[in-house]
PDB file of C-alpha atoms in Angstrom:
ATOM      1  CA  MET A 432      94.417 151.917  72.653  1.00 49.00           C
ATOM      2  CA  LYS A 433      90.962 150.613  71.872  1.00 52.00           C
ATOM      3  CA  ARG A 434      88.967 149.711  74.941  1.00 60.00           C
ATOM      4  CA  ALA A 435      86.656 147.044  73.642  1.00 75.00           C
ATOM      5  CA  THR A 436      84.750 144.965  76.157  1.00 90.00           C
ATOM      6  CA  PHE A 437      84.298 141.332  75.195  1.00 93.00           C
ATOM      7  CA  THR A 438      81.356 139.706  76.858  1.00 90.00           C
ATOM      8  CA  THR A 439      82.457 136.138  76.057  1.00 90.00           C
ATOM      9  CA  PRO A 440      85.778 134.351  75.485  1.00 91.00           C
ATOM     10  CA  GLN A 441      84.559 133.662  71.934  1.00 91.00           C
ATOM     11  CA  GLU A 442      84.309 137.397  71.254  1.00 92.00           C
ATOM     12  CA  ALA A 443      87.807 137.933  72.606  1.00 93.00           C
ATOM     13  CA  GLU A 444      89.119 135.106  70.439  1.00 93.00           C
ATOM     14  CA  ALA A 445      87.434 136.467  67.318  1.00 93.00           C
ATOM     15  CA  ALA A 446      88.965 139.881  68.045  1.00 94.00           C
ATOM     16  CA  PHE A 447      92.400 138.280  68.521  1.00 94.00           C
ATOM     17  CA  TYR A 448      92.425 136.656  65.090  1.00 93.00           C
ATOM     18  CA  GLU A 449      90.845 139.722  63.441  1.00 94.00           C
ATOM     19  CA  ALA A 450      93.568 141.949  64.901  1.00 95.00           C
ATOM     20  CA  PHE A 451      96.179 139.414  63.765  1.00 94.00           C
ATOM     21  CA  GLU A 452      94.828 139.372  60.189  1.00 93.00           C
ATOM     22  CA  LYS A 453      94.628 143.169  60.070  1.00 95.00           C
ATOM     23  CA  ALA A 454      98.038 143.561  61.739  1.00 95.00           C
ATOM     24  CA  ASP A 455      96.368 146.093  64.023  1.00 96.00           C
ATOM     25  CA  LEU A 456      98.563 146.490  67.100  1.00 97.00           C
ATOM     26  CA  ASP A 457      96.116 148.545  69.151  1.00 96.00           C
ATOM     27  CA  ALA A 458      93.292 146.127  68.448  1.00 96.00           C
ATOM     28  CA  MET A 459      95.585 143.198  69.315  1.00 96.00           C
ATOM     29  CA  MET A 460      96.649 144.673  72.617  1.00 96.00           C
ATOM     30  CA  ALA A 461      93.041 145.522  73.491  1.00 94.00           C
ATOM     31  CA  VAL A 462      92.400 141.769  73.545  1.00 94.00           C
ATOM     32  CA  TRP A 463      95.068 141.154  76.199  1.00 94.00           C
ATOM     33  CA  ALA A 464      94.624 141.633  79.922  1.00 92.00           C
ATOM     34  CA  ASP A 465      96.698 144.565  81.179  1.00 89.00           C
ATOM     35  CA  ASP A 466      98.621 142.354  83.557  1.00 87.00           C
ATOM     36  CA  ASP A 467     102.234 141.497  84.311  1.00 87.00           C
ATOM     37  CA  GLU A 468     101.292 137.817  84.348  1.00 86.00           C
ATOM     38  CA  ILE A 469     100.245 137.481  80.724  1.00 91.00           C
ATOM     39  CA  VAL A 470     102.304 134.990  78.725  1.00 94.00           C
ATOM     40  CA  CYS A 471     102.850 134.729  74.981  1.00 95.00           C
ATOM     41  CA  VAL A 472     104.859 132.065  73.135  1.00 95.00           C
ATOM     42  CA  HIS A 473     105.065 132.480  69.366  1.00 93.00           C
ATOM     43  CA  PRO A 474     105.860 129.338  67.339  1.00 92.00           C
ATOM     44  CA  GLY A 475     109.459 128.368  67.977  1.00 88.00           C
ATOM     45  CA  GLY A 476     109.845 131.382  70.206  1.00 91.00           C
ATOM     46  CA  VAL A 477     110.806 132.155  73.779  1.00 90.00           C
ATOM     47  CA  ARG A 478     108.331 132.919  76.512  1.00 91.00           C
ATOM     48  CA  LEU A 479     107.331 136.560  76.645  1.00 94.00           C
ATOM     49  CA  ALA A 480     105.713 137.884  79.812  1.00 92.00           C
ATOM     50  CA  GLY A 481     103.954 141.120  80.659  1.00 93.00           C
ATOM     51  CA  MET A 482     102.467 143.816  78.461  1.00 93.00           C
ATOM     52  CA  ALA A 483     105.721 145.443  77.315  1.00 96.00           C
ATOM     53  CA  GLN A 484     107.298 142.240  75.945  1.00 96.00           C
ATOM     54  CA  VAL A 485     104.069 140.946  74.464  1.00 96.00           C
ATOM     55  CA  ARG A 486     103.274 144.275  72.770  1.00 97.00           C
ATOM     56  CA  GLU A 487     106.803 144.576  71.346  1.00 97.00           C
ATOM     57  CA  SER A 488     106.598 141.066  69.886  1.00 96.00           C
ATOM     58  CA  TRP A 489     103.364 141.852  68.053  1.00 96.00           C
ATOM     59  CA  ARG A 490     104.785 145.188  66.870  1.00 97.00           C
ATOM     60  CA  GLN A 491     107.696 143.349  65.269  1.00 96.00           C
ATOM     61  CA  ILE A 492     105.477 140.676  63.749  1.00 94.00           C
ATOM     62  CA  PHE A 493     103.122 143.253  62.254  1.00 95.00           C
ATOM     63  CA  ALA A 494     106.038 145.409  61.053  1.00 95.00           C
ATOM     64  CA  ALA A 495     107.117 142.493  58.839  1.00 90.00           C
ATOM     65  CA  GLY A 496     104.207 143.475  56.626  1.00 86.00           C
ATOM     66  CA  GLN A 497     102.839 140.047  55.717  1.00 85.00           C
ATOM     67  CA  THR A 498      99.110 139.635  55.452  1.00 86.00           C
ATOM     68  CA  LEU A 499      97.924 136.449  57.099  1.00 88.00           C
ATOM     69  CA  ARG A 500      94.599 134.647  57.049  1.00 89.00           C
ATOM     70  CA  PHE A 501      93.615 132.158  59.716  1.00 89.00           C
ATOM     71  CA  ARG A 502      91.325 129.195  59.432  1.00 87.00           C
ATOM     72  CA  LEU A 503      90.686 127.560  62.782  1.00 88.00           C
ATOM     73  CA  ARG A 504      90.136 123.836  62.983  1.00 83.00           C
ATOM     74  CA  HIS A 505      89.634 121.217  65.651  1.00 80.00           C
ATOM     75  CA  GLN A 506      88.627 123.734  68.256  1.00 82.00           C
ATOM     76  CA  GLN A 507      88.308 122.433  71.763  1.00 83.00           C
ATOM     77  CA  SER A 508      87.294 124.337  74.846  1.00 84.00           C
ATOM     78  CA  LEU A 509      87.831 123.770  78.555  1.00 82.00           C
ATOM     79  CA  SER A 510      86.259 125.863  81.228  1.00 77.00           C
ATOM     80  CA  GLY A 511      85.727 125.586  84.906  1.00 68.00           C
ATOM     81  CA  MET A 512      85.600 127.674  87.980  1.00 62.00           C
ATOM     82  CA  THR A 513      88.722 125.979  89.157  1.00 83.00           C
ATOM     83  CA  LEU A 514      91.436 126.144  86.545  1.00 88.00           C
ATOM     84  CA  VAL A 515      95.013 127.071  87.333  1.00 88.00           C
ATOM     85  CA  VAL A 516      97.635 127.773  84.679  1.00 91.00           C
ATOM     86  CA  HIS A 517     101.334 127.214  85.288  1.00 89.00           C
ATOM     87  CA  SER A 518     103.923 128.447  82.837  1.00 90.00           C
ATOM     88  CA  VAL A 519     107.381 126.941  83.311  1.00 87.00           C
ATOM     89  CA  CYS A 520     110.693 126.667  81.509  1.00 88.00           C
ATOM     90  CA  GLU A 521     112.006 123.117  81.709  1.00 88.00           C
ATOM     91  CA  GLN A 522     115.783 122.584  81.697  1.00 85.00           C
ATOM     92  CA  ILE A 523     116.149 118.939  80.776  1.00 83.00           C
ATOM     93  CA  SER A 524     119.103 116.674  81.499  1.00 83.00           C
ATOM     94  CA  VAL A 525     119.424 113.274  79.897  1.00 81.00           C
ATOM     95  CA  ALA A 526     121.219 110.583  81.897  1.00 79.00           C
ATOM     96  CA  GLY A 527     124.554 109.922  80.215  1.00 82.00           C
ATOM     97  CA  GLU A 528     124.770 113.338  78.579  1.00 82.00           C
ATOM     98  CA  THR A 529     126.895 116.088  80.094  1.00 81.00           C
ATOM     99  CA  GLN A 530     125.150 119.065  78.541  1.00 80.00           C
ATOM    100  CA  GLU A 531     121.647 120.148  79.424  1.00 77.00           C
ATOM    101  CA  ARG A 532     119.184 120.138  76.578  1.00 77.00           C
ATOM    102  CA  GLY A 533     117.821 123.445  75.361  1.00 75.00           C
ATOM    103  CA  PRO A 534     114.911 124.689  77.404  1.00 86.00           C
ATOM    104  CA  VAL A 535     111.349 123.621  76.797  1.00 89.00           C
ATOM    105  CA  ILE A 536     108.551 126.060  77.573  1.00 91.00           C
ATOM    106  CA  SER A 537     105.490 124.405  79.002  1.00 89.00           C
ATOM    107  CA  THR A 538     101.999 125.624  79.731  1.00 94.00           C
ATOM    108  CA  ASN A 539     100.497 123.256  82.313  1.00 92.00           C
ATOM    109  CA  ILE A 540      96.833 123.618  83.206  1.00 91.00           C
ATOM    110  CA  TYR A 541      95.196 121.956  86.200  1.00 89.00           C
ATOM    111  CA  MET A 542      91.518 121.591  87.019  1.00 87.00           C
ATOM    112  CA  ARG A 543      89.903 120.831  90.346  1.00 85.00           C
ATOM    113  CA  THR A 544      87.915 117.658  89.900  1.00 84.00           C
ATOM    114  CA  GLU A 545      85.993 115.505  92.338  1.00 84.00           C
ATOM    115  CA  ASN A 546      89.244 113.538  92.639  1.00 82.00           C
ATOM    116  CA  GLY A 547      91.391 116.557  93.496  1.00 86.00           C
ATOM    117  CA  TRP A 548      93.523 118.602  91.128  1.00 89.00           C
ATOM    118  CA  ARG A 549      94.309 116.970  87.801  1.00 90.00           C
ATOM    119  CA  MET A 550      96.199 118.051  84.697  1.00 88.00           C
ATOM    120  CA  VAL A 551      94.021 118.897  81.716  1.00 89.00           C
ATOM    121  CA  VAL A 552      96.530 120.550  79.369  1.00 90.00           C
ATOM    122  CA  HIS A 553     100.281 120.147  78.867  1.00 92.00           C
ATOM    123  CA  HIS A 554     101.495 122.243  75.920  1.00 94.00           C
ATOM    124  CA  ALA A 555     105.273 122.113  75.536  1.00 92.00           C
ATOM    125  CA  SER A 556     107.469 123.624  72.848  1.00 92.00           C
ATOM    126  CA  PRO A 557     111.219 123.934  72.404  1.00 89.00           C
ATOM    127  CA  ALA A 558     112.647 127.390  73.027  1.00 85.00           C
ATOM    128  CA  PRO A 559     115.508 128.571  70.816  1.00 81.00           C
ATOM    129  CA  VAL A 560     117.653 130.242  73.471  1.00 62.00           C
ATOM    130  CA  SER A 561     118.617 129.880  77.103  1.00 53.00           C
ATOM    131  CA  PRO A 562     115.945 131.075  79.504  1.00 44.00           C
ATOM    132  CA  ASP A 563     118.348 133.656  80.914  1.00 47.00           C
ATOM    133  CA  ALA A 564     118.141 135.424  77.593  1.00 45.00           C
ATOM    134  CA  GLU A 565     114.401 135.045  77.249  1.00 46.00           C
ATOM    135  CA  ALA A 566     113.534 138.507  78.463  1.00 45.00           C
ATOM    136  CA  LYS A 567     115.839 140.103  75.940  1.00 45.00           C
ATOM    137  CA  ARG A 568     114.780 138.234  72.846  1.00 44.00           C
ATOM    138  CA  ALA A 569     112.011 138.871  70.410  1.00 45.00           C
ATOM    139  CA  PRO A 570     110.453 135.965  68.548  1.00 47.00           C
ATOM    140  CA  LYS A 571     112.279 134.909  65.417  1.00 44.00           C
ATOM    141  CA  THR A 572     109.333 133.532  63.565  1.00 48.00           C
ATOM    142  CA  LEU A 573     106.528 135.438  61.952  1.00 48.00           C
ATOM    143  CA  HIS A 574     103.967 133.853  64.203  1.00 57.00           C
TER     144      HIS A 574
ATOM    145  CA  MET B 690      96.279 102.734  87.894  1.00 50.00           C
ATOM    146  CA  LYS B 691      97.253 104.712  90.951  1.00 52.00           C
ATOM    147  CA  ARG B 692      94.500 106.879  92.313  1.00 60.00           C
ATOM    148  CA  ALA B 693      96.371 109.672  94.019  1.00 75.00           C
ATOM    149  CA  THR B 694      94.430 112.714  95.132  1.00 90.00           C
ATOM    150  CA  PHE B 695      96.281 115.987  94.792  1.00 93.00           C
ATOM    151  CA  THR B 696      95.012 118.696  97.082  1.00 90.00           C
ATOM    152  CA  THR B 697      96.753 121.541  95.222  1.00 90.00           C
ATOM    153  CA  PRO B 698      97.867 122.220  91.627  1.00 91.00           C
ATOM    154  CA  GLN B 699     101.446 122.298  92.971  1.00 91.00           C
ATOM    155  CA  GLU B 700     101.114 118.709  94.190  1.00 92.00           C
ATOM    156  CA  ALA B 701      99.766 117.638  90.820  1.00 93.00           C
ATOM    157  CA  GLU B 702     102.643 119.405  89.063  1.00 93.00           C
ATOM    158  CA  ALA B 703     105.257 117.805  91.320  1.00 93.00           C
ATOM    159  CA  ALA B 704     103.690 114.393  90.609  1.00 94.00           C
ATOM    160  CA  PHE B 705     103.746 115.117  86.861  1.00 94.00           C
ATOM    161  CA  TYR B 706     107.489 115.795  86.763  1.00 93.00           C
ATOM    162  CA  GLU B 707     108.232 112.951  89.175  1.00 95.00           C
ATOM    163  CA  ALA B 708     106.326 110.504  86.972  1.00 95.00           C
ATOM    164  CA  PHE B 709     108.150 111.923  83.942  1.00 94.00           C
ATOM    165  CA  GLU B 710     111.568 111.432  85.561  1.00 93.00           C
ATOM    166  CA  LYS B 711     110.681 107.924  86.691  1.00 95.00           C
ATOM    167  CA  ALA B 712     109.085 107.072  83.342  1.00 95.00           C
ATOM    168  CA  ASP B 713     106.163 105.684  85.355  1.00 96.00           C
ATOM    169  CA  LEU B 714     103.153 105.501  83.048  1.00 97.00           C
ATOM    170  CA  ASP B 715     100.559 104.710  85.709  1.00 96.00           C
ATOM    171  CA  ALA B 716     101.796 107.543  87.924  1.00 96.00           C
ATOM    172  CA  MET B 717     101.788 109.887  84.910  1.00 96.00           C
ATOM    173  CA  MET B 718      98.239 109.035  83.924  1.00 96.00           C
ATOM    174  CA  ALA B 719      97.078 109.393  87.539  1.00 94.00           C
ATOM    175  CA  VAL B 720      97.992 113.076  87.225  1.00 94.00           C
ATOM    176  CA  TRP B 721      95.670 113.617  84.260  1.00 94.00           C
ATOM    177  CA  ALA B 722      91.939 114.199  84.440  1.00 92.00           C
ATOM    178  CA  ASP B 723      90.002 111.244  83.052  1.00 89.00           C
ATOM    179  CA  ASP B 724      88.344 113.383  80.435  1.00 86.00           C
ATOM    180  CA  ASP B 725      87.940 113.417  76.652  1.00 87.00           C
ATOM    181  CA  GLU B 726      88.831 117.099  76.652  1.00 86.00           C
ATOM    182  CA  ILE B 727      92.401 116.791  77.939  1.00 91.00           C
ATOM    183  CA  VAL B 728      95.042 118.110  75.538  1.00 94.00           C
ATOM    184  CA  CYS B 729      98.742 117.288  75.299  1.00 95.00           C
ATOM    185  CA  VAL B 730     101.254 118.807  72.874  1.00 95.00           C
ATOM    186  CA  HIS B 731     104.802 117.443  73.125  1.00 94.00           C
ATOM    187  CA  PRO B 732     107.584 119.686  71.784  1.00 92.00           C
ATOM    188  CA  GLY B 733     107.340 119.790  68.012  1.00 88.00           C
ATOM    189  CA  GLY B 734     104.398 117.430  68.168  1.00 91.00           C
ATOM    190  CA  VAL B 735     100.804 117.347  67.096  1.00 90.00           C
ATOM    191  CA  ARG B 736      97.875 117.943  69.402  1.00 91.00           C
ATOM    192  CA  LEU B 737      96.777 114.840  71.256  1.00 94.00           C
ATOM    193  CA  ALA B 738      93.330 114.799  72.836  1.00 92.00           C
ATOM    194  CA  GLY B 739      91.629 112.427  75.243  1.00 93.00           C
ATOM    195  CA  MET B 740      92.998 109.759  77.552  1.00 93.00           C
ATOM    196  CA  ALA B 741      93.780 107.131  74.902  1.00 96.00           C
ATOM    197  CA  GLN B 742      95.968 109.365  72.735  1.00 96.00           C
ATOM    198  CA  VAL B 743      97.651 111.047  75.674  1.00 96.00           C
ATOM    199  CA  ARG B 744      98.413 107.738  77.405  1.00 97.00           C
ATOM    200  CA  GLU B 745      99.797 106.193  74.209  1.00 97.00           C
ATOM    201  CA  SER B 746     102.116 109.169  73.701  1.00 96.00           C
ATOM    202  CA  TRP B 747     103.584 108.811  77.183  1.00 96.00           C
ATOM    203  CA  ARG B 748     103.889 105.061  76.738  1.00 97.00           C
ATOM    204  CA  GLN B 749     105.991 105.628  73.627  1.00 96.00           C
ATOM    205  CA  ILE B 750     108.107 108.323  75.267  1.00 94.00           C
ATOM    206  CA  PHE B 751     108.808 106.161  78.297  1.00 95.00           C
ATOM    207  CA  ALA B 752     109.492 103.103  76.123  1.00 95.00           C
ATOM    208  CA  ALA B 753     112.409 105.005  74.574  1.00 90.00           C
ATOM    209  CA  GLY B 754     114.217 104.321  77.840  1.00 86.00           C
ATOM    210  CA  GLN B 755     115.943 107.641  78.397  1.00 85.00           C
ATOM    211  CA  THR B 756     116.193 108.940  81.943  1.00 86.00           C
ATOM    212  CA  LEU B 757     115.407 112.622  82.143  1.00 89.00           C
ATOM    213  CA  ARG B 758     115.824 115.153  84.923  1.00 89.00           C
ATOM    214  CA  PHE B 759     113.875 118.388  85.007  1.00 89.00           C
ATOM    215  CA  ARG B 760     114.856 121.665  86.534  1.00 87.00           C
ATOM    216  CA  LEU B 761     112.021 124.191  86.414  1.00 88.00           C
ATOM    217  CA  ARG B 762     112.782 127.860  86.040  1.00 83.00           C
ATOM    218  CA  HIS B 763     110.878 131.084  85.645  1.00 80.00           C
ATOM    219  CA  GLN B 764     107.679 129.632  86.975  1.00 82.00           C
ATOM    220  CA  GLN B 765     104.622 131.780  86.615  1.00 83.00           C
ATOM    221  CA  SER B 766     101.117 131.023  87.781  1.00 84.00           C
ATOM    222  CA  LEU B 767      97.710 132.320  86.766  1.00 82.00           C
ATOM    223  CA  SER B 768      94.541 131.440  88.553  1.00 77.00           C
ATOM    224  CA  GLY B 769      91.050 132.732  88.636  1.00 68.00           C
ATOM    225  CA  MET B 770      87.532 131.571  88.991  1.00 63.00           C
ATOM    226  CA  THR B 771      86.917 132.627  85.443  1.00 83.00           C
ATOM    227  CA  LEU B 772      89.482 131.118  83.127  1.00 88.00           C
ATOM    228  CA  VAL B 773      88.587 129.510  79.825  1.00 87.00           C
ATOM    229  CA  VAL B 774      91.038 127.522  77.714  1.00 91.00           C
ATOM    230  CA  HIS B 775      90.701 127.213  73.943  1.00 89.00           C
ATOM    231  CA  SER B 776      92.828 124.796  71.979  1.00 90.00           C
ATOM    232  CA  VAL B 777      92.849 125.428  68.242  1.00 87.00           C
ATOM    233  CA  CYS B 778      94.751 124.382  65.141  1.00 88.00           C
ATOM    234  CA  GLU B 779      95.502 127.407  62.986  1.00 88.00           C
ATOM    235  CA  GLN B 780      95.756 126.911  59.226  1.00 85.00           C
ATOM    236  CA  ILE B 781      97.615 130.005  58.058  1.00 83.00           C
ATOM    237  CA  SER B 782      97.573 131.520  54.585  1.00 83.00           C
ATOM    238  CA  VAL B 783     100.025 134.232  53.598  1.00 81.00           C
ATOM    239  CA  ALA B 784      98.822 136.757  51.019  1.00 79.00           C
ATOM    240  CA  GLY B 785     100.700 136.137  47.786  1.00 81.00           C
ATOM    241  CA  GLU B 786     101.409 132.473  48.565  1.00 82.00           C
ATOM    242  CA  THR B 787      99.306 129.736  47.044  1.00 81.00           C
ATOM    243  CA  GLN B 788      99.978 127.007  49.603  1.00 80.00           C
ATOM    244  CA  GLU B 789      98.758 127.117  53.158  1.00 77.00           C
ATOM    245  CA  ARG B 790     101.431 127.067  55.810  1.00 77.00           C
ATOM    246  CA  GLY B 791     101.716 124.045  58.057  1.00 75.00           C
ATOM    247  CA  PRO B 792      99.339 124.134  60.965  1.00 85.00           C
ATOM    248  CA  VAL B 793     100.101 125.909  64.190  1.00 89.00           C
ATOM    249  CA  ILE B 794      98.634 124.553  67.432  1.00 91.00           C
ATOM    250  CA  SER B 795      97.613 127.237  69.853  1.00 89.00           C
ATOM    251  CA  THR B 796      96.484 127.175  73.455  1.00 94.00           C
ATOM    252  CA  ASN B 797      94.583 130.403  74.075  1.00 92.00           C
ATOM    253  CA  ILE B 798      93.511 131.246  77.618  1.00 91.00           C
ATOM    254  CA  TYR B 799      91.003 133.945  78.502  1.00 89.00           C
ATOM    255  CA  MET B 800      90.204 135.461  81.881  1.00 87.00           C
ATOM    256  CA  ARG B 801      87.137 137.419  82.936  1.00 85.00           C
ATOM    257  CA  THR B 802      88.352 140.791  84.126  1.00 84.00           C
ATOM    258  CA  GLU B 803      86.499 143.900  85.225  1.00 84.00           C
ATOM    259  CA  ASN B 804      86.808 144.944  81.566  1.00 82.00           C
ATOM    260  CA  GLY B 805      85.272 141.784  80.170  1.00 86.00           C
ATOM    261  CA  TRP B 806      87.087 138.716  78.837  1.00 89.00           C
ATOM    262  CA  ARG B 807      90.735 139.226  77.990  1.00 90.00           C
ATOM    263  CA  MET B 808      93.506 136.978  76.724  1.00 88.00           C
ATOM    264  CA  VAL B 809      96.098 136.026  79.322  1.00 89.00           C
ATOM    265  CA  VAL B 810      98.011 133.253  77.522  1.00 90.00           C
ATOM    266  CA  HIS B 811      98.701 132.523  73.847  1.00 92.00           C
ATOM    267  CA  HIS B 812     101.021 129.534  73.464  1.00 94.00           C
ATOM    268  CA  ALA B 813     101.540 128.587  69.822  1.00 92.00           C
ATOM    269  CA  SER B 814     103.806 125.954  68.318  1.00 92.00           C
ATOM    270  CA  PRO B 815     104.264 124.584  64.821  1.00 89.00           C
ATOM    271  CA  ALA B 816     102.798 121.138  64.212  1.00 85.00           C
ATOM    272  CA  PRO B 817     104.708 118.760  61.949  1.00 81.00           C
ATOM    273  CA  VAL B 818     101.803 117.281  60.025  1.00 62.00           C
ATOM    274  CA  SER B 819      98.424 118.224  58.638  1.00 53.00           C
ATOM    275  CA  PRO B 820      95.708 118.426  61.277  1.00 44.00           C
ATOM    276  CA  ASP B 821      93.712 115.762  59.460  1.00 47.00           C
ATOM    277  CA  ALA B 822      96.433 113.338  60.423  1.00 45.00           C
ATOM    278  CA  GLU B 823      96.760 114.548  63.979  1.00 45.00           C
ATOM    279  CA  ALA B 824      94.668 111.841  65.550  1.00 45.00           C
ATOM    280  CA  LYS B 825      96.752 109.133  63.948  1.00 45.00           C
ATOM    281  CA  ARG B 826     100.180 110.397  64.806  1.00 44.00           C
ATOM    282  CA  ALA B 827     102.304 109.932  67.853  1.00 45.00           C
ATOM    283  CA  PRO B 828     104.830 112.586  68.841  1.00 47.00           C
ATOM    284  CA  LYS B 829     108.188 112.313  67.125  1.00 43.00           C
ATOM    285  CA  THR B 830     110.253 113.946  69.812  1.00 48.00           C
ATOM    286  CA  LEU B 831     111.207 112.500  73.121  1.00 48.00           C
ATOM    287  CA  HIS B 832     109.424 115.234  74.979  1.00 57.00           C
TER     288      HIS B 832
END
């Protein structure tokens, strides 16, 4: 595996999209922290956690053989010495309905402000399968 | 608007889901940082940025009148003094296709490690409309 060192988040992000466009698995995984806590949610996909699941998902995506090009728009950046990221699977019940709704995966980010901890990002997306199955499933979409 | 002070991210998160279940707009907005950089993506929705857009989206969701209950599973937490969050809209082209694919909204989170900056979260979800329209659109799904 390549052992690049990125001196800024911007460098890491550029390397992420370059690896994606080149379908270069080693370069892609060199962007990720070697940590059990990493989280990856592909569009319409389940939550993948840890190096093994994340690596396998990219292997499958790259094996599909499509060549993609990315153009990034509307970039926004948040940084702080005091950010905390929570990743949760929401099982939602609607009053009057007997069945639970399919799970929603949410990335919730909190920042310490002068008024205590406040939410700065809530990114939620529907997951296609029950969370019990999440560890076993690979993403169904290309990206 | 209520001016609660949350002393931990966990308190802020509990208040978020409580406000959601109660459909209490003031309590919901008291959880968010009063900042132009806040980002909210409802499931299947566009990226909303800043207090005005985020508040309006919750107002519409709560106005729908459904009572929801949340059960959180598979919670995972990432914290560090050196996290940076990037929110981007990806316009994706596939080699051999003339039309660009619909935009994908991605929350990319980087952490400073002993090996430089590395990705720790990539949460991507398909957006229903062109990013040029994103500022004008409210989310179509309940949550």
